[in-house]
XYZ file of C-alpha atoms in Angstrom:
447
model
C -269.417 -44.209 89.565
C -268.144 -47.709 90.161
C -267.846 -50.151 87.261
C -269.299 -53.001 89.306
C -272.479 -52.239 91.227
C -273.074 -55.790 92.455
C -271.822 -57.397 95.694
C -268.313 -58.804 95.369
C -267.304 -62.384 96.098
C -265.413 -63.501 99.225
C -266.193 -60.601 101.590
C -264.116 -60.110 104.712
C -265.113 -62.282 107.664
C -267.426 -60.505 110.134
C -267.751 -61.497 113.785
C -271.551 -61.387 113.489
C -271.402 -64.075 110.794
C -269.221 -66.532 112.743
C -272.296 -68.574 113.685
C -273.983 -69.146 110.280
C -277.705 -69.796 110.293
C -279.063 -72.964 108.655
C -280.642 -70.776 105.946
C -277.387 -68.968 105.111
C -277.054 -70.661 101.708
C -280.601 -72.002 101.448
C -282.582 -72.181 98.234
C -286.194 -73.308 98.166
C -285.646 -75.120 94.864
C -283.019 -75.576 92.169
C -284.673 -72.984 89.921
C -286.628 -69.875 90.829
C -290.454 -69.887 90.527
C -291.966 -68.830 87.230
C -294.256 -66.319 88.932
C -294.821 -64.715 92.332
C -296.951 -62.032 93.908
C -294.098 -60.134 95.569
C -290.377 -60.311 94.825
C -288.077 -58.886 97.483
C -284.462 -58.228 96.525
C -282.184 -58.319 99.563
C -282.238 -60.418 102.744
C -280.818 -57.961 105.238
C -282.930 -56.218 107.859
C -284.891 -54.284 105.210
C -285.898 -57.192 102.983
C -286.575 -59.734 105.713
C -288.510 -57.245 107.861
C -290.707 -56.316 104.904
C -291.514 -59.978 104.257
C -292.128 -60.558 107.970
C -294.564 -57.649 108.249
C -296.421 -58.715 105.105
C -296.893 -62.312 106.198
C -297.542 -61.519 109.871
C -300.244 -58.960 109.178
C -301.775 -60.114 105.898
C -305.483 -60.868 105.920
C -306.832 -63.479 103.557
C -304.748 -65.818 101.424
C -301.027 -65.321 101.869
C -299.206 -63.756 98.928
C -296.465 -65.766 97.263
C -293.242 -64.019 98.284
C -289.820 -64.761 96.831
C -286.679 -63.324 98.458
C -283.442 -63.054 96.486
C -279.903 -62.356 97.655
C -276.717 -62.158 95.610
C -274.701 -63.696 98.431
C -275.564 -65.596 101.599
C -278.566 -64.508 103.640
C -277.981 -61.349 105.682
C -274.303 -61.212 104.713
C -274.265 -57.535 103.725
C -274.418 -54.427 105.919
C -276.825 -55.946 108.471
C -274.282 -58.688 109.183
C -271.430 -56.182 109.451
C -272.683 -53.189 111.452
C -272.388 -52.015 115.050
C -275.497 -53.727 116.374
C -277.002 -50.763 118.199
C -279.913 -48.365 117.795
C -279.899 -44.762 118.991
C -280.358 -41.252 117.697
C -277.307 -39.017 117.418
C -277.533 -35.402 118.542
C -275.723 -34.117 115.408
C -278.351 -35.931 113.326
C -281.237 -34.411 115.287
C -279.610 -30.995 114.871
C -279.194 -31.539 111.148
C -282.850 -32.566 110.751
C -283.949 -29.508 112.696
C -281.881 -27.176 110.533
C -282.977 -28.777 107.269
C -286.604 -29.695 107.907
C -287.708 -27.886 111.075
C -288.527 -28.753 114.678
C -291.433 -31.059 113.793
C -289.133 -33.210 111.657
C -286.577 -33.429 114.470
C -289.268 -34.638 116.860
C -290.570 -37.051 114.225
C -287.127 -38.566 113.776
C -286.560 -38.960 117.516
C -289.966 -40.591 117.979
C -289.402 -42.833 114.971
C -286.086 -44.150 116.289
C -287.612 -44.631 119.737
C -290.512 -46.604 118.219
C -287.925 -48.697 116.375
C -286.539 -49.969 119.653
C -290.001 -50.868 120.955
C -290.983 -52.618 117.726
C -287.808 -54.696 117.532
C -288.070 -55.635 121.215
C -291.706 -56.660 120.652
C -290.812 -58.838 117.646
C -287.920 -60.408 119.558
C -290.246 -61.302 122.424
C -293.102 -62.462 120.187
C -290.867 -64.769 118.156
C -288.679 -65.840 121.084
C -285.453 -64.810 119.360
C -282.132 -65.274 121.164
C -280.119 -62.308 119.882
C -278.492 -60.655 122.939
C -281.035 -57.823 122.940
C -280.648 -55.182 125.664
C -282.354 -51.874 126.346
C -279.714 -49.472 127.587
C -278.378 -45.928 127.220
C -275.738 -44.460 124.961
C -273.280 -41.583 125.201
C -272.469 -39.137 122.427
C -268.910 -38.321 123.528
C -267.446 -34.984 122.385
C -263.725 -34.203 122.335
C -263.960 -31.049 120.217
C -264.966 -28.004 122.308
C -266.511 -26.174 119.358
C -268.754 -29.098 118.451
C -269.671 -29.624 122.110
C -270.597 -25.948 122.467
C -272.795 -26.086 119.359
C -274.598 -29.221 120.533
C -275.127 -27.781 124.010
C -276.551 -24.548 122.621
C -278.902 -26.470 120.340
C -280.073 -28.737 123.154
C -280.710 -25.811 125.518
C -282.557 -23.917 122.796
C -284.792 -26.902 122.121
C -285.480 -27.448 125.814
C -286.570 -23.821 126.174
C -288.767 -24.225 123.098
C -290.487 -27.192 124.758
C -289.246 -29.926 122.404
C -290.591 -33.174 123.831
C -287.576 -35.233 122.764
C -285.270 -33.307 125.106
C -286.944 -35.049 128.076
C -285.157 -38.280 127.046
C -281.759 -36.590 126.688
C -279.230 -35.645 129.373
C -276.302 -33.240 128.966
C -273.157 -34.111 130.952
C -270.099 -31.939 131.599
C -267.902 -30.714 134.422
C -265.283 -32.174 136.783
C -267.174 -35.449 137.356
C -267.602 -36.207 133.665
C -264.711 -38.662 133.412
C -265.954 -40.710 136.356
C -269.581 -40.577 135.221
C -268.709 -41.694 131.714
C -265.779 -43.980 132.521
C -263.723 -42.096 129.943
C -260.807 -39.700 129.694
C -260.429 -36.283 128.125
C -264.043 -35.599 127.184
C -265.309 -32.051 126.844
C -268.919 -33.150 127.252
C -271.323 -36.020 126.620
C -274.993 -36.545 125.878
C -276.920 -39.549 127.178
C -279.762 -40.963 125.052
C -281.845 -44.191 124.974
C -280.371 -47.128 123.053
C -280.883 -50.775 122.189
C -278.212 -53.336 121.359
C -278.537 -56.756 119.745
C -276.843 -59.346 117.539
C -278.389 -58.139 114.247
C -277.608 -61.258 112.196
C -279.302 -63.532 114.745
C -282.369 -61.289 114.875
C -282.769 -61.091 111.098
C -282.058 -64.745 110.321
C -284.539 -65.820 113.010
C -287.156 -63.632 111.328
C -286.118 -65.106 107.980
C -286.662 -68.604 109.341
C -290.136 -67.543 110.460
C -290.837 -66.019 107.041
C -289.874 -69.254 105.284
C -292.066 -71.208 107.719
C -294.958 -68.927 106.729
C -294.506 -69.873 103.085
C -291.968 -67.510 101.562
C -289.448 -68.807 99.016
C -285.769 -68.019 99.569
C -282.963 -67.961 97.003
C -279.536 -67.082 98.361
C -276.464 -66.770 96.132
C -278.924 -65.860 93.394
C -278.249 -62.321 92.160
C -280.987 -60.527 90.275
C -279.031 -59.542 87.189
C -281.710 -57.732 85.226
C -285.229 -56.419 85.691
C -287.469 -55.728 82.734
C -290.117 -53.071 82.420
C -293.652 -54.348 83.082
C -295.172 -56.263 80.178
C -298.727 -56.019 78.877
C -299.774 -58.239 81.771
C -298.248 -55.777 84.258
C -295.699 -58.338 85.448
C -292.027 -57.477 85.896
C -289.437 -60.059 84.857
C -286.456 -60.752 87.123
C -283.559 -62.576 85.501
C -281.205 -64.615 87.704
C -278.609 -67.369 87.089
C -281.156 -69.833 88.506
C -284.098 -68.878 86.339
C -286.514 -66.151 85.360
C -289.320 -65.061 87.671
C -292.255 -62.812 86.826
C -293.517 -60.718 89.742
C -296.683 -58.715 90.262
C -294.841 -56.446 92.698
C -291.200 -55.795 93.615
C -289.590 -54.448 96.787
C -286.009 -53.199 96.459
C -284.280 -53.722 99.812
C -280.954 -53.258 98.095
C -279.396 -50.315 99.972
C -275.911 -49.629 98.537
C -276.477 -51.911 95.547
C -279.704 -50.271 94.370
C -278.333 -48.859 91.125
C -277.408 -52.386 89.966
C -281.127 -53.046 89.474
C -282.523 -49.484 89.402
C -280.145 -47.418 87.231
C -282.125 -44.223 87.895
C -280.693 -44.296 91.449
C -277.069 -44.401 90.269
C -276.321 -40.867 91.471
C -278.815 -40.911 94.322
C -277.567 -43.882 96.359
C -273.799 -44.262 96.339
C -272.037 -47.257 97.941
C -269.515 -46.435 100.615
C -267.266 -48.619 102.704
C -266.909 -48.739 106.473
C -264.758 -50.843 108.772
C -265.678 -52.578 112.007
C -263.943 -54.794 114.555
C -264.327 -56.819 117.715
C -261.940 -56.070 120.554
C -261.022 -58.875 122.925
C -259.498 -57.483 126.149
C -257.143 -59.466 128.354
C -258.847 -61.332 131.184
C -257.327 -58.883 133.692
C -259.279 -55.990 132.119
C -260.606 -53.571 134.698
C -263.975 -52.779 133.181
C -265.504 -49.373 133.692
C -268.729 -49.406 135.669
C -270.535 -47.732 132.771
C -269.196 -49.822 129.899
C -272.651 -51.344 129.447
C -273.553 -48.085 127.676
C -272.860 -47.835 123.959
C -270.937 -44.831 122.708
C -270.232 -42.666 119.703
C -266.837 -41.010 120.071
C -266.750 -37.701 118.198
C -262.999 -37.091 117.971
C -263.828 -34.267 115.519
C -267.161 -33.374 113.883
C -266.228 -35.439 110.823
C -264.467 -38.328 112.559
C -266.463 -40.543 114.906
C -266.209 -44.109 116.189
C -269.034 -46.252 117.511
C -268.498 -48.622 120.413
C -270.880 -51.354 121.609
C -270.035 -53.513 124.646
C -270.922 -57.183 124.253
C -272.416 -59.295 127.072
C -269.424 -61.656 126.768
C -267.040 -58.828 127.740
C -265.818 -58.165 124.214
C -266.395 -54.865 122.422
C -267.622 -53.977 118.941
C -265.702 -50.934 117.677
C -266.171 -49.362 114.262
C -265.325 -46.177 112.428
C -261.675 -45.155 112.251
C -262.361 -42.510 109.620
C -259.394 -40.442 110.718
C -257.110 -43.075 109.186
C -258.443 -42.564 105.653
C -260.380 -39.262 105.551
C -259.089 -35.718 105.967
C -262.505 -34.285 106.864
C -266.234 -34.632 106.195
C -265.852 -33.504 102.584
C -263.098 -36.008 101.769
C -264.752 -38.593 99.512
C -261.627 -40.384 98.365
C -261.907 -43.778 96.632
C -260.520 -45.677 99.614
C -264.021 -45.602 101.038
C -266.448 -43.625 98.855
C -268.154 -45.126 95.793
C -266.840 -48.601 96.581
C -268.546 -51.996 96.869
C -265.339 -53.806 97.834
C -265.960 -55.439 101.199
C -263.508 -58.213 100.250
C -260.659 -55.997 101.476
C -260.073 -53.633 104.398
C -259.944 -49.882 103.915
C -256.518 -49.021 105.343
C -254.023 -50.630 107.753
C -254.249 -47.501 109.865
C -257.841 -48.325 110.815
C -256.898 -51.443 112.799
C -254.019 -49.543 114.405
C -256.533 -46.936 115.513
C -258.943 -49.571 116.844
C -256.142 -51.237 118.811
C -255.481 -48.047 120.765
C -258.973 -46.715 121.482
C -259.641 -48.409 124.841
C -256.255 -47.565 126.362
C -256.393 -44.018 125.045
C -260.017 -43.143 125.810
C -261.177 -45.232 128.808
C -260.251 -45.033 132.465
C -258.620 -48.204 133.810
C -258.028 -49.771 130.390
C -254.439 -48.604 129.871
C -252.886 -52.076 130.349
C -255.699 -54.299 129.111
C -254.466 -54.747 125.535
C -258.010 -54.530 124.154
C -257.019 -55.037 120.533
C -258.951 -56.073 117.459
C -259.208 -59.863 117.211
C -261.176 -59.491 113.952
C -261.718 -56.540 111.643
C -263.904 -56.434 108.555
C -265.430 -54.034 106.059
C -269.025 -53.492 104.974
C -270.874 -51.531 102.306
C -273.503 -48.893 103.082
C -275.589 -46.589 100.912
C -275.127 -42.792 100.984
C -277.601 -40.245 99.650
C -276.771 -36.602 98.807
C -279.306 -35.240 101.309
C -278.491 -37.808 104.009
C -282.048 -39.184 103.965
C -283.129 -42.699 102.860
C -285.271 -43.327 99.783
C -288.538 -45.007 100.726
C -291.831 -45.618 98.964
C -293.067 -46.186 95.444
C -290.309 -45.946 92.848
C -291.064 -42.871 90.703
C -292.853 -43.635 87.419
C -293.833 -47.155 88.481
C -297.087 -48.689 89.651
C -295.899 -51.887 91.297
C -292.385 -51.249 92.628
C -291.273 -49.988 96.063
C -287.943 -49.184 97.647
C -286.385 -48.810 101.095
C -282.679 -48.072 100.677
C -279.939 -45.483 101.162
C -279.764 -45.452 104.957
C -276.424 -43.607 105.212
C -275.000 -46.033 107.760
C -277.931 -45.586 110.167
C -280.250 -48.334 108.961
C -280.559 -50.203 112.248
C -282.259 -47.151 113.748
C -284.759 -46.733 110.914
C -285.472 -49.898 108.971
C -287.779 -52.169 110.972
C -290.743 -49.796 111.212
C -289.986 -48.342 107.776
C -290.392 -51.885 106.451
C -293.727 -52.148 108.244
C -294.908 -49.052 106.395
C -293.646 -50.373 103.054
C -295.435 -53.680 103.689
C -298.640 -51.709 104.256
C -298.167 -49.839 100.974
C -297.430 -53.020 99.033
C -300.282 -55.109 100.416
C -303.016 -52.587 101.135
C -302.380 -49.756 98.717
C -301.773 -47.386 101.631
C -300.331 -44.044 100.599
C -296.868 -43.081 101.749
C -298.368 -40.270 103.801
C -300.522 -42.744 105.752
C -297.841 -45.422 106.228
C -296.288 -44.007 109.414
C -292.923 -43.141 107.844
C -291.207 -39.739 108.237
C -292.345 -37.626 105.303
C -288.830 -36.556 104.315
C -287.938 -40.203 103.524
C -290.246 -40.296 100.501
C -288.457 -41.097 97.254
C -289.398 -38.677 94.489
C -288.307 -37.747 90.991
C -287.083 -34.428 92.391
C -284.831 -36.176 94.889
C -283.393 -38.376 92.128
C -282.122 -35.196 90.483
C -280.088 -34.203 93.556
C -276.435 -35.163 93.144
C -273.408 -35.256 95.432
C -271.444 -32.008 95.169
């Protein structure tokens, strides 16, 4: 495990953070409040969404909420990711194999509801965050993987799986023209949503503060005590000590810094992202409005998200620092260091993707104008930990999203808010049952 489990100082500069929000370094007061009803640790999508759902839907007097972040608001994974929501066919297949057909359908429906819920919040709050409903391609270059995905999809169609109605398989001589790409074996088209995640979350954060929440950025929670005789939990920070009736851990990769029992259950891992800025003469493919996941091999995939300004978000590059899916070397695995990049080979890979993979982009010099790293949370079973922290009465968690948090968090946070405020059971909170954090899951380790 890593020696330091807390966010590092001076993280790499992310494109999403180039327009800082007024609340980026905001603190509601010089010292933290002595007491609060609900403490939320983390101001990314998970923490802010939980606060938003609590305050938007709470009946009666509003609870006193305090949000803490070790760095600037929304400066972690939410401010560093790809900015798109979709469900991947390999993920659906994995859920089906591990949990059954009902779980696969539940996951697909849950991700689909995520898009609707985020779009609804964006419209309700009037948030300018470049949100678009679109489609996305899973792009397969490996014939074995493509064959396996095709067989699974056909099997599920024949079995009557409802989710297959939203999915289209593409192959054959017209594939390159249909996809705007070169050298694909096959592709799958699925629904997707894109947005500027930092703008969405910080706009919600602004609304949360307007509704009465207290915000303390650059205020790491260094220690959390066990509940005292009064049932309150004490949070110690450099800006004061706060006693909370309830705590929500929206800490993702950094969870073990404040919940040591998760040290082997949520491991930090590092990814790298970039923004490509093509030359003005770029001949853009007619289908470049679609997002893409490029599966070069089963264990090496990029994600690509076209921007409305003509630039392109491109992340991944695992082939530059990983041999295969089982390669958990320290360049990327069990690392919280987003102050440095993973490997020089990642940018080199990014610089060549458009010319190598897209029709008409050979001479457009679509290279990375910025590249940055970010820290995500991996779990041994590939499933997030959500719900009441085992052996506690007043503490909840939503963390360990394995790099797919944008597709899961917003409605998960709504369910957690319901549990925190209304005492709703996990089973009645509208969250996929396999996400539930349990003592048994805490005993599962990475092999």
